[in-house]
């Protein structure tokens, strides 16, 4: 009986050792990957990474989505909108249409190359606008558009850091001289395997932190065999100047498919508007 | 022989149908049952059988929701208090007026491409404003009126129609819009909100995105009784990479012809805007003789000897300006704009001003007084800072407009904020400056009996407070 117990113990001990070995073997690639992430990137690698992020933000196919936008105001309560976004990166066109609430339904933005038009249904007025902050929220049109970081900014590697449990590359961007951009400096925390920015911080020229953005719940969108892209289904934007204000952007529906050219016209937006 | 052929063909045709149907059925069955992990029978027992939230079910649900006819009812309420201090008056003599305006709308979405919209303007003024000479003639006055009443539909996603009374605004200027050929009233940049009513139109819009063109063909039906009185407008807009250009041609009743050109072009640091109009056969008489105070009588319409007919002449009106925007204090936006306006059809002789103001009160008169379009040369400059306050929903703006002919002008300060989520507050204060002239008109001594009660606008000073509420 005692011998039997000893045998079982020895067997278990052996099995545990085996299990440990097996576990180590299984975890080896992960451990090696984490350990093999270079602790720094040279300038060429940084530039390549930023360029890849630009490419990943662009779609070869057209894109349309329905998005909830919630603005949490420190004092005045929450604003909640639903909007439709249509994007055609190849022609550099973007249409945004407010769907809800009814007080804002019909308001729309149309970006055609470098022309930004705002339609005001109450007066039937089309104006080129320069203020692109969207309807009292912390978002602006650039949040819905593709990136052109490699052209507009020079990039510098900061460190390999951890964002929660995830190792990320921290890259600092500084606006190139003579180029007009929304933020003079940007900090990016990039997931190394897929090259997506999970966290973005934007700074003013004075060095003051303006906004922090977290992009989560990434989901693969697109049909098998065609262009498939990871999209952050939830984005949280924190106003760092007025603490307590934040905007949450949740994608309700999204599709990568060819859109009719008419969607990017004044006539179409007017027809959908009030 | 024919009968035999039919006998042979029928089984072949029937076989083809059966084979085709079988192939289709195979595809369908592959789709439905082809996957190994397809669950045919759910083992889970529920007290209520709801069925799976399959993509088909969701798609059907969504399709049904989209087919629902939507009717939105809502509106916006404007509560305005104004104080007007006339020339040579003390603050205590200031005229107060209080008005409440409701824009109540019914918006029916009948289909993706079919809309109906009705908006009624209901107004209630506490103080009577009938004796106030308006700064800019208004259609609204005291009465309640239909603001918008239209249907919209599109054909083949290429032809967009809007039929009925609808808001419209053409042109690029901030203060002067000489190419806005459709609106009955001119835009007043000093108003806290644009309360002009819609215009009766049949509008066809044809976008040609491949050619960067947008074409409007519009029939204007306001004040028309016969076919030849219908106004027709053709407008072609062309979009370049960083600008928009437009050509307009309008022919209205009495053969008045107007040609217009607009451009709004973005440069590296600023936007440049221009609106130029050429007008032929303007029906308004041009006053050449100023009446002496003793000649002002109640029923005195200006007669032919005091005016000249310029209907055979062409006149041009051009406004041009710039818009400069930059971010300041890290997250505020500074906007500076300037504009110059040349009005060839305007007056330089300010002595005729009292005659025109008095005449604009007499029924049947074709003259009217609008200080922004009365003189020949004007300039304006504006400065705004947006994004002020903790919630970045406050703004301050200053605008200064001057008539360069007589050196009179106006300076207005406007502050706007969002008090609550659905309640906005706007306040303004305006000073009218300079000696006697377009922005500081005076009737002088007159025999016209009702003139004593008139408050001639612009006044010396005005202040307004407006609350607007969405519901």
XYZ file of C-alpha atoms in Angstrom:
745
model
C 0.000 0.000 0.000
C 2.790 2.340 1.006
C 4.717 1.348 -2.096
C 1.627 2.054 -4.152
C 1.269 5.520 -2.637
C 4.945 6.234 -3.208
C 4.583 5.119 -6.800
C 1.584 7.376 -7.328
C 3.436 10.313 -5.723
C 6.484 9.684 -7.883
C 4.262 9.343 -10.915
C 2.486 12.590 -10.101
C 5.840 14.333 -9.453
C 7.110 13.058 -12.770
C 3.915 14.116 -14.460
C 4.109 17.567 -12.857
C 7.658 17.924 -14.087
C 6.457 16.809 -17.503
C 3.574 19.227 -17.340
C 5.970 21.998 -16.362
C 8.192 21.118 -19.273
C 5.217 20.975 -21.614
C 3.989 24.318 -20.306
C 7.422 25.841 -20.721
C 7.548 24.433 -24.231
C 4.149 25.863 -25.075
C 4.956 29.214 -23.556
C 8.404 29.295 -25.098
C 7.355 31.082 -28.283
C 5.480 33.716 -26.253
C 8.329 34.200 -23.808
C 10.809 34.338 -26.635
C 8.561 36.794 -28.556
C 8.218 39.069 -25.520
C 11.875 38.796 -24.808
C 12.863 39.135 -28.439
C 10.932 42.405 -28.925
C 13.761 44.847 -29.516
C 13.994 47.317 -26.682
C 14.660 50.072 -29.156
C 14.066 50.740 -32.847
C 16.451 52.537 -35.132
C 15.255 55.552 -37.140
C 14.603 53.499 -40.296
C 12.457 51.048 -38.342
C 10.550 53.911 -36.695
C 9.876 55.567 -40.047
C 8.763 52.245 -41.519
C 6.439 51.668 -38.569
C 4.820 55.118 -38.914
C 4.425 54.617 -42.648
C 2.794 51.243 -42.011
C 0.355 52.893 -39.599
C -0.592 55.381 -42.320
C -1.154 52.525 -44.744
C -3.261 50.606 -42.231
C -5.454 53.659 -41.668
C -6.252 53.816 -45.389
C -8.712 51.550 -47.105
C -8.482 50.371 -50.664
C -12.220 49.832 -50.606
C -14.777 52.412 -49.503
C -15.983 52.407 -45.949
C -19.255 53.213 -44.267
C -20.200 53.037 -40.630
C -22.875 54.037 -38.171
C -21.360 55.449 -35.033
C -22.629 56.421 -31.593
C -20.916 59.466 -30.193
C -21.371 60.288 -26.537
C -19.941 63.478 -25.095
C -19.723 63.438 -21.321
C -19.735 67.009 -20.065
C -18.518 67.747 -16.592
C -21.464 70.002 -15.785
C -24.027 69.969 -18.563
C -24.754 66.269 -18.776
C -24.257 64.003 -21.738
C -24.777 64.637 -25.420
C -25.523 61.570 -27.494
C -25.473 61.427 -31.270
C -25.767 58.778 -33.922
C -24.081 59.517 -37.209
C -23.332 57.884 -40.514
C -19.806 58.130 -41.892
C -18.889 57.401 -45.504
C -15.242 57.356 -46.569
C -13.577 56.978 -49.940
C -9.836 57.181 -49.375
C -8.854 56.804 -53.001
C -10.568 60.067 -53.915
C -10.012 61.635 -50.476
C -13.753 62.117 -49.883
C -15.642 61.934 -46.618
C -19.323 62.475 -45.803
C -20.734 62.644 -42.293
C -24.433 62.854 -41.590
C -26.072 63.224 -38.190
C -28.940 60.736 -37.821
C -29.995 61.302 -34.206
C -31.140 63.068 -32.056
C -33.763 64.781 -34.155
C -32.569 68.252 -33.090
C -29.311 67.606 -34.935
C -30.526 65.187 -37.615
C -29.662 66.365 -41.074
C -26.588 68.362 -40.140
C -23.747 67.199 -42.287
C -20.117 67.586 -43.228
C -18.653 66.971 -46.638
C -14.909 66.776 -47.206
C -13.843 66.832 -50.839
C -10.063 66.909 -51.110
C -9.052 69.980 -49.096
C -12.553 71.492 -49.128
C -14.572 71.094 -45.958
C -18.248 72.017 -46.326
C -20.833 72.303 -43.585
C -24.518 72.154 -44.439
C -26.956 73.988 -42.158
C -30.451 72.727 -42.946
C -32.284 75.587 -41.191
C -30.921 78.184 -43.596
C -30.124 75.968 -46.576
C -26.583 77.256 -46.345
C -23.426 75.535 -47.580
C -20.306 77.040 -46.055
C -16.659 76.167 -46.177
C -15.740 75.850 -42.516
C -12.394 76.026 -40.856
C -13.456 74.897 -37.384
C -13.715 71.133 -37.679
C -14.642 70.238 -34.104
C -17.726 68.091 -34.381
C -20.899 69.439 -32.847
C -19.614 70.303 -29.364
C -17.698 67.058 -28.839
C -13.983 66.428 -28.336
C -13.813 64.771 -31.740
C -12.774 66.435 -34.955
C -12.952 65.325 -38.553
C -9.428 63.895 -38.424
C -10.718 61.218 -36.022
C -12.783 59.770 -38.853
C -10.249 60.207 -41.613
C -7.110 58.353 -42.672
C -3.680 59.300 -41.297
C -0.818 60.991 -43.030
C 1.599 60.973 -40.112
C 4.729 60.102 -42.078
C 4.290 63.206 -44.260
C 3.257 65.615 -41.532
C 5.482 64.566 -38.628
C 9.012 63.442 -37.904
C 9.082 60.395 -35.623
C 11.362 59.396 -32.782
C 11.533 56.193 -30.745
C 10.963 56.721 -27.013
C 10.875 53.308 -25.338
C 9.422 49.846 -25.224
C 6.747 50.241 -22.574
C 3.765 48.383 -21.203
C 0.174 49.483 -21.701
C -1.591 47.432 -19.059
C -0.412 43.906 -19.779
C 0.618 44.584 -23.343
C 4.102 45.560 -24.509
C 3.914 48.614 -26.780
C 6.316 50.850 -28.639
C 6.134 54.462 -27.542
C 6.855 56.764 -30.491
C 6.934 60.578 -30.331
C 5.918 62.625 -33.361
C 6.786 66.286 -33.936
C 5.120 68.367 -36.673
C 7.400 69.127 -39.608
C 8.104 72.847 -40.074
C 5.621 74.742 -42.255
C 2.932 72.055 -42.122
C -0.392 72.972 -40.538
C -1.584 70.210 -38.212
C -4.091 69.920 -35.395
C -1.523 68.853 -32.773
C 2.104 69.969 -32.758
C 3.319 66.844 -30.947
C 1.775 63.391 -30.756
C 2.638 60.410 -28.589
C 1.749 56.978 -29.948
C 1.692 53.649 -28.093
C 1.776 50.989 -30.774
C 1.011 47.288 -30.523
C 4.143 45.727 -32.104
C 2.708 42.699 -33.941
C -0.062 44.516 -35.824
C 1.258 48.088 -35.742
C -1.938 49.698 -34.460
C -1.889 52.629 -32.056
C -3.741 51.658 -28.883
C -3.143 55.001 -27.220
C -2.642 58.459 -28.708
C -1.747 61.665 -26.880
C -1.905 65.043 -28.582
C 0.011 68.093 -27.375
C -0.266 71.796 -28.177
C 2.681 73.877 -29.324
C 3.204 74.996 -25.724
C 3.722 71.372 -24.722
C 0.392 71.177 -22.934
C -1.373 67.828 -23.194
C -4.706 68.308 -25.001
C -6.277 64.885 -25.551
C -5.649 61.241 -24.744
C -7.321 58.653 -26.937
C -7.644 54.918 -26.243
C -8.665 52.613 -29.083
C -10.022 49.258 -27.968
C -12.084 46.229 -29.030
C -10.357 45.783 -32.363
C -12.327 43.702 -34.807
C -11.492 42.320 -38.194
C -13.827 43.732 -40.848
C -14.192 42.708 -44.471
C -15.014 39.560 -46.411
C -12.613 36.631 -46.640
C -10.397 36.974 -49.680
C -10.971 40.694 -49.898
C -9.456 43.557 -47.944
C -9.686 42.789 -44.253
C -8.815 45.384 -41.691
C -8.778 45.637 -37.942
C -10.965 48.483 -36.727
C -11.225 49.779 -33.143
C -14.889 49.347 -32.302
C -14.614 51.572 -29.234
C -12.641 54.781 -28.851
C -12.422 56.880 -25.719
C -11.189 60.444 -25.985
C -10.304 62.260 -22.761
C -10.122 66.049 -22.689
C -6.924 66.712 -20.730
C -7.468 70.470 -20.558
C -10.947 70.372 -19.083
C -10.648 67.327 -16.862
C -13.861 65.363 -16.614
C -14.947 65.862 -20.210
C -14.698 62.826 -22.417
C -16.109 61.460 -25.650
C -16.925 57.828 -26.308
C -17.191 56.663 -29.899
C -18.744 53.253 -30.526
C -19.121 51.730 -33.960
C -22.557 50.205 -34.341
C -22.267 48.934 -37.902
C -19.363 48.955 -40.268
C -18.828 47.711 -43.798
C -16.014 47.847 -46.311
C -17.706 48.073 -49.676
C -17.848 50.267 -52.723
C -20.027 53.327 -52.280
C -21.900 55.317 -54.868
C -20.142 58.510 -55.979
C -23.356 60.445 -55.344
C -22.906 60.014 -51.591
C -20.038 62.481 -51.764
C -22.086 65.270 -53.292
C -23.952 68.255 -51.890
C -27.138 67.014 -53.548
C -27.086 63.673 -51.732
C -26.380 65.231 -48.352
C -29.116 67.825 -48.871
C -31.568 65.085 -49.858
C -30.869 63.192 -46.633
C -30.970 66.337 -44.594
C -33.908 68.156 -43.076
C -43.612 17.797 -87.954
C -44.130 20.771 -85.658
C -46.050 18.562 -83.311
C -43.175 16.035 -83.254
C -40.641 18.806 -82.549
C -42.744 20.037 -79.656
C -42.959 16.494 -78.316
C -39.136 16.202 -78.418
C -38.379 19.663 -77.092
C -40.731 19.511 -74.161
C -38.911 16.678 -72.302
C -35.503 18.305 -73.046
C -36.714 21.638 -71.685
C -38.257 19.937 -68.670
C -34.974 18.065 -68.016
C -33.035 21.348 -68.230
C -35.314 22.947 -65.671
C -35.006 19.953 -63.363
C -31.171 19.923 -63.661
C -31.007 23.688 -63.087
C -33.309 23.446 -60.101
C -31.292 20.538 -58.715
C -28.041 22.508 -59.068
C -29.606 25.495 -57.356
C -30.972 23.289 -54.617
C -27.493 21.779 -54.107
C -26.017 25.260 -53.672
C -28.730 26.283 -51.271
C -28.378 23.051 -49.306
C -24.612 23.509 -49.207
C -25.167 26.966 -47.797
C -27.649 25.801 -45.227
C -26.303 22.409 -44.227
C -22.808 22.272 -45.659
C -20.924 23.292 -42.528
C -20.063 20.502 -40.097
C -20.743 22.650 -37.076
C -24.208 23.681 -38.229
C -26.619 23.069 -35.371
C -29.824 21.527 -36.608
C -31.534 21.036 -33.297
C -30.821 23.190 -30.323
C -30.814 21.108 -27.144
C -31.389 24.145 -24.978
C -34.957 24.301 -23.614
C -36.436 27.724 -22.955
C -39.715 28.630 -21.345
C -40.307 30.824 -24.344
C -39.110 29.836 -27.781
C -37.654 32.985 -29.312
C -35.617 31.520 -32.063
C -32.008 32.315 -32.777
C -30.836 35.837 -33.447
C -29.665 34.746 -36.861
C -28.219 37.182 -39.355
C -31.243 36.518 -41.595
C -33.623 37.420 -38.805
C -31.678 40.554 -37.965
C -31.592 41.546 -41.625
C -35.365 41.066 -41.936
C -35.931 43.034 -38.759
C -33.767 45.857 -40.027
C -35.452 45.845 -43.432
C -38.840 46.087 -41.739
C -37.648 48.952 -39.536
C -36.407 50.786 -42.585
C -39.802 50.385 -44.250
C -41.509 52.045 -41.303
C -42.677 55.544 -42.102
C -41.039 57.978 -39.716
C -42.652 61.197 -38.628
C -40.615 63.493 -36.424
C -42.292 66.403 -34.693
C -40.126 68.986 -33.015
C -39.001 72.542 -33.123
C -36.995 75.387 -31.809
C -38.134 78.255 -29.599
C -36.500 81.688 -29.684
C -37.168 84.154 -26.902
C -35.705 87.575 -27.666
C -35.530 90.786 -25.681
C -34.294 93.876 -27.491
C -33.508 97.390 -26.409
C -33.257 100.145 -29.015
C -32.081 103.617 -28.131
C -32.949 106.092 -30.913
C -30.997 109.160 -31.948
C -30.960 112.032 -29.444
C -32.560 109.915 -26.720
C -31.656 108.980 -23.188
C -31.261 105.415 -22.003
C -34.621 105.710 -20.214
C -36.305 106.475 -23.560
C -35.062 103.217 -24.999
C -37.706 101.096 -26.729
C -38.066 97.575 -25.400
C -39.440 94.739 -27.439
C -39.993 91.144 -26.490
C -40.771 88.413 -28.944
C -41.203 84.686 -28.883
C -40.877 82.687 -32.071
C -41.514 78.967 -32.420
C -40.348 77.041 -35.465
C -42.541 73.966 -35.287
C -41.805 71.192 -37.768
C -43.231 67.924 -39.051
C -40.640 65.828 -40.841
C -41.912 62.703 -42.606
C -39.448 60.214 -44.072
C -41.649 58.174 -46.341
C -38.910 56.291 -48.115
C -35.154 56.448 -48.645
C -35.681 58.876 -51.462
C -38.908 60.599 -50.462
C -39.269 63.261 -47.789
C -41.974 65.677 -46.716
C -41.270 68.624 -44.437
C -43.446 71.334 -42.961
C -42.266 74.133 -40.671
C -44.537 76.798 -39.313
C -43.225 79.985 -37.768
C -45.395 81.165 -34.905
C -44.504 84.503 -33.408
C -45.735 86.515 -30.504
C -44.486 90.056 -29.930
C -45.193 91.822 -26.671
C -44.366 95.308 -27.995
C -45.696 96.418 -31.323
C -42.909 96.914 -33.817
C -45.018 98.266 -36.623
C -43.622 101.757 -36.212
C -40.043 100.648 -36.324
C -38.387 101.069 -39.696
C -36.657 97.769 -40.109
C -32.919 97.635 -40.631
C -33.457 95.064 -43.314
C -36.924 94.522 -44.717
C -38.444 91.400 -43.308
C -41.117 89.141 -44.715
C -42.058 88.034 -41.244
C -43.159 91.168 -39.421
C -45.944 90.468 -36.983
C -47.599 87.622 -38.740
C -47.197 83.913 -38.413
C -46.215 82.260 -41.604
C -45.223 79.005 -43.241
C -41.451 78.908 -43.145
C -40.888 75.668 -45.023
C -43.216 73.333 -46.889
C -41.570 70.973 -49.340
C -41.189 67.481 -50.671
C -37.874 66.023 -51.775
C -37.235 63.025 -53.956
C -34.528 61.747 -56.237
C -34.653 59.865 -59.500
C -31.942 57.317 -60.310
C -29.699 58.792 -57.611
C -28.780 61.426 -60.144
C -31.604 63.965 -60.213
C -32.568 65.526 -56.893
C -35.840 67.465 -56.750
C -37.100 69.777 -54.002
C -40.541 71.262 -54.586
C -42.073 73.934 -52.379
C -41.102 76.593 -49.883
C -37.533 75.927 -48.787
C -34.577 77.753 -47.236
C -31.797 78.584 -49.603
C -28.650 80.675 -49.594
C -26.294 81.166 -52.492
C -22.995 83.012 -52.474
C -19.862 83.146 -50.401
C -19.810 86.529 -48.626
C -19.970 86.928 -44.846
C -21.820 90.245 -44.846
C -22.789 90.937 -48.473
C -24.118 88.260 -50.769
C -24.785 89.917 -54.117
C -25.167 86.549 -55.890
C -27.899 85.310 -53.548
C -30.497 85.886 -56.263
C -33.273 83.808 -54.703
C -33.999 85.151 -51.228
C -36.657 87.837 -51.006
C -34.923 89.461 -48.019
C -31.227 90.232 -47.833
C -29.164 88.488 -45.184
C -28.641 90.602 -42.066
C -25.276 89.799 -40.431
C -26.313 91.691 -37.272
C -29.230 89.329 -36.524
C -28.549 86.760 -33.815
C -30.313 84.138 -35.911
C -31.297 84.180 -39.549
C -35.106 84.285 -39.336
C -35.797 84.729 -43.043
C -38.562 82.609 -44.477
C -38.109 80.006 -47.174
C -38.560 80.710 -50.864
C -41.089 79.061 -53.187
C -39.019 77.039 -55.622
C -38.964 74.051 -57.883
C -35.345 72.989 -57.543
C -33.527 70.329 -59.520
C -29.999 69.495 -58.491
C -27.800 67.342 -60.720
C -24.452 66.307 -59.258
C -21.811 65.186 -61.755
C -19.079 63.923 -59.413
C -16.901 62.570 -62.253
C -16.571 66.102 -63.591
C -16.533 67.816 -60.161
C -19.692 69.669 -61.165
C -22.931 70.413 -59.366
C -25.775 71.915 -61.370
C -28.877 73.676 -60.082
C -31.889 74.422 -62.251
C -34.434 76.413 -60.266
C -37.818 77.940 -60.978
C -38.822 80.686 -58.547
C -42.558 80.940 -57.962
C -42.820 83.790 -55.435
C -45.226 86.553 -56.535
C -45.993 84.887 -59.859
C -49.401 84.672 -61.463
C -48.579 83.848 -65.052
C -46.021 81.579 -66.662
C -43.898 84.438 -67.972
C -43.490 85.775 -64.437
C -41.682 82.654 -63.231
C -38.062 83.351 -62.397
C -35.474 80.895 -63.695
C -32.025 80.315 -62.259
C -29.212 78.147 -63.533
C -26.157 77.675 -61.340
C -23.086 75.589 -62.102
C -20.594 74.858 -59.329
C -17.149 73.475 -60.067
C -14.950 71.986 -57.383
C -11.173 72.024 -57.596
C -8.763 70.434 -55.129
C -8.864 73.382 -52.750
C -11.624 75.651 -53.964
C -15.121 76.020 -55.340
C -16.210 78.217 -58.240
C -19.778 78.953 -59.318
C -21.538 80.682 -62.187
C -25.175 81.758 -61.856
C -27.685 83.114 -64.334
C -31.074 84.367 -63.191
C -33.906 85.696 -65.308
C -36.909 86.972 -63.415
C -40.129 88.714 -64.245
C -39.938 92.089 -66.042
C -36.943 90.568 -67.890
C -34.556 91.412 -65.101
C -31.317 89.588 -65.763
C -28.593 88.797 -63.226
C -25.266 87.106 -63.762
C -23.164 85.922 -60.864
C -19.739 84.500 -60.144
C -18.635 83.073 -56.781
C -15.339 81.621 -55.691
C -14.053 80.324 -52.389
C -10.424 79.237 -52.591
C -8.170 77.921 -49.857
C -4.565 79.068 -49.762
C -1.905 77.999 -47.311
C -2.795 80.398 -44.511
C -6.157 81.878 -45.501
C -9.259 81.451 -47.626
C -10.162 83.978 -50.286
C -13.785 84.645 -51.237
C -15.440 86.619 -53.992
C -19.040 87.131 -55.106
C -19.632 89.281 -58.170
C -22.999 90.060 -59.726
C -23.978 91.944 -62.883
C -27.562 93.194 -62.874
C -29.597 94.396 -65.840
C -33.054 95.929 -65.862
C -33.332 96.661 -62.159
C -36.970 97.789 -61.711
C -36.229 100.031 -58.718
C -36.231 103.749 -59.536
C -33.095 105.703 -58.786
C -33.893 108.795 -56.740
C -32.113 111.873 -57.999
C -33.926 114.700 -56.278
C -34.095 115.137 -52.565
C -37.414 116.456 -51.319
C -37.409 119.296 -48.877
C -38.945 118.650 -45.464
C -42.076 120.619 -46.363
C -42.696 118.424 -49.373
C -43.020 115.213 -47.373
C -46.669 114.293 -47.462
C -48.423 111.139 -46.487
C -49.451 110.024 -49.931
C -46.493 111.351 -51.823
C -44.978 108.605 -53.860
C -41.835 109.624 -55.607
C -42.795 110.612 -59.119
C -40.966 110.322 -62.396
C -39.463 113.794 -62.191
C -37.653 112.902 -58.998
C -36.309 109.590 -60.203
C -34.595 108.171 -63.236
C -35.174 104.847 -64.901
C -31.950 102.840 -65.154
C -33.520 99.687 -66.500
C -31.381 99.705 -69.629
C -28.136 99.882 -67.692
C -25.908 97.128 -66.311
C -24.683 97.416 -62.722
C -22.176 95.368 -60.871
C -22.029 94.419 -57.206
C -18.871 92.729 -55.940
C -17.882 91.552 -52.501
C -14.473 90.078 -51.836
C -12.796 89.037 -48.620
C -10.557 86.684 -46.715
C -10.848 84.246 -43.831
C -7.935 83.482 -41.552
C -8.110 80.794 -38.878
C -5.597 79.612 -36.321
C -5.493 77.796 -33.005
C -4.638 79.973 -30.021
C -4.166 79.236 -26.301
C -3.671 75.568 -27.233
C -7.327 74.735 -27.890
C -9.237 77.897 -28.842
C -9.896 78.980 -32.394
C -9.292 82.497 -33.639
C -11.110 83.519 -36.810
C -10.436 86.834 -38.557
C -12.307 87.840 -41.662
C -12.419 90.979 -43.754
C -14.648 91.969 -46.653
C -14.999 94.830 -49.138
C -18.203 95.517 -51.063
C -18.641 97.669 -54.146
C -22.197 98.480 -55.163
C -22.291 100.335 -58.475
C -26.043 100.803 -58.183
C -25.767 102.526 -54.782
C -26.216 106.138 -53.771
C -23.502 108.584 -52.847
C -25.915 111.453 -52.240
C -27.152 110.983 -48.701
C -29.656 113.870 -49.021
C -32.099 111.510 -50.733
C -32.119 109.204 -47.715
C -35.143 110.756 -45.894
C -37.242 110.647 -49.085
C -36.484 106.982 -49.597
C -37.168 106.036 -45.972
C -40.527 107.848 -45.952
C -41.447 106.398 -49.339
C -40.683 102.872 -48.253
C -43.654 103.243 -45.845
C -46.160 104.162 -48.518
C -48.102 101.236 -49.981
C -47.140 100.623 -53.592
C -43.696 102.127 -53.267
C -40.902 100.358 -55.098
C -38.147 101.934 -52.997
C -36.752 100.377 -49.876
C -34.000 101.237 -47.484
C -31.374 98.695 -46.573
C -28.288 100.335 -45.036
C -26.088 97.447 -46.179
C -26.937 97.932 -49.861
C -27.776 101.655 -49.976
C -24.311 103.162 -50.497
C -21.598 102.487 -53.037
C -18.629 101.310 -51.008
C -18.460 99.329 -47.787
C -15.929 97.421 -45.729
C -16.263 94.995 -42.827
C -13.915 93.238 -40.470
C -14.762 90.496 -37.992
C -12.946 88.687 -35.222
C -14.186 85.608 -33.329
C -12.766 83.373 -30.670
C -14.479 79.983 -30.399
C -14.076 77.209 -27.859
C -13.961 79.389 -24.743
C -15.035 78.176 -21.311
C -14.768 74.888 -19.471
C -16.906 73.002 -21.936
C -15.464 74.913 -24.895
C -18.969 75.998 -25.899
C -18.652 79.750 -25.545
C -17.681 82.235 -28.211
C -17.099 85.952 -28.526
C -17.196 87.823 -31.795
C -16.869 91.417 -32.870
C -17.914 92.782 -36.228
C -17.410 96.289 -37.587
C -19.154 97.429 -40.779
C -18.621 100.815 -42.373
C -20.040 102.716 -45.298
C -16.949 104.254 -46.824
C -18.967 106.943 -48.633
C -20.276 108.729 -45.539
C -18.002 107.232 -42.856
C -20.896 105.911 -40.776
C -20.805 102.387 -39.427
C -21.726 99.865 -36.794
C -19.758 97.827 -34.301
C -21.392 94.816 -32.724
C -20.201 92.510 -29.966
C -21.809 89.062 -29.680
C -21.387 86.499 -26.936
C -22.813 82.986 -27.246
C -22.911 80.099 -24.811
C -24.708 76.808 -24.274
C -26.407 77.175 -20.884
C -27.794 73.669 -20.807
C -27.681 70.799 -23.237
C -30.664 72.134 -25.213
C -30.671 75.804 -24.235
C -28.374 78.354 -25.862
C -27.926 82.009 -24.929
C -26.836 84.746 -27.322
C -26.371 88.391 -26.414
C -25.358 91.309 -28.559
C -24.607 94.996 -28.229
C -24.326 97.290 -31.205
C -23.210 100.895 -31.520
C -23.966 102.892 -34.650
C -21.201 105.370 -35.276
C -20.337 108.427 -37.366
C -22.211 111.566 -38.372
C -25.473 111.537 -40.278
C -25.506 108.925 -42.998
C -26.536 105.414 -43.977
C -25.952 103.856 -40.567
C -27.202 106.947 -38.730
C -30.185 108.076 -40.778
C -32.338 111.027 -39.844
C -35.605 112.314 -41.305
C -34.968 115.878 -40.213
C -38.003 118.122 -40.026
C -40.999 116.712 -41.806
C -44.705 117.237 -42.292
C -45.458 113.568 -42.497
C -47.901 112.947 -39.650
C -46.779 109.444 -38.725
C -43.068 110.299 -38.822
C -42.972 111.495 -35.229
C -43.890 108.026 -33.956
C -41.350 106.312 -36.115
C -38.254 104.818 -34.638
C -35.818 104.958 -37.470
C -33.446 102.045 -37.622
C -30.564 101.721 -37.297
C -30.813 103.360 -33.860
C -27.890 104.854 -31.939
C -27.487 101.758 -29.789
C -29.119 98.359 -29.584
C -28.820 95.366 -27.300
C -30.415 91.944 -27.610
C -30.642 88.844 -25.522
C -31.881 85.638 -27.073
C -32.542 82.238 -25.597
C -33.036 79.388 -28.023
C -34.340 76.007 -27.034
C -34.550 72.815 -29.075
C -37.319 70.308 -28.452
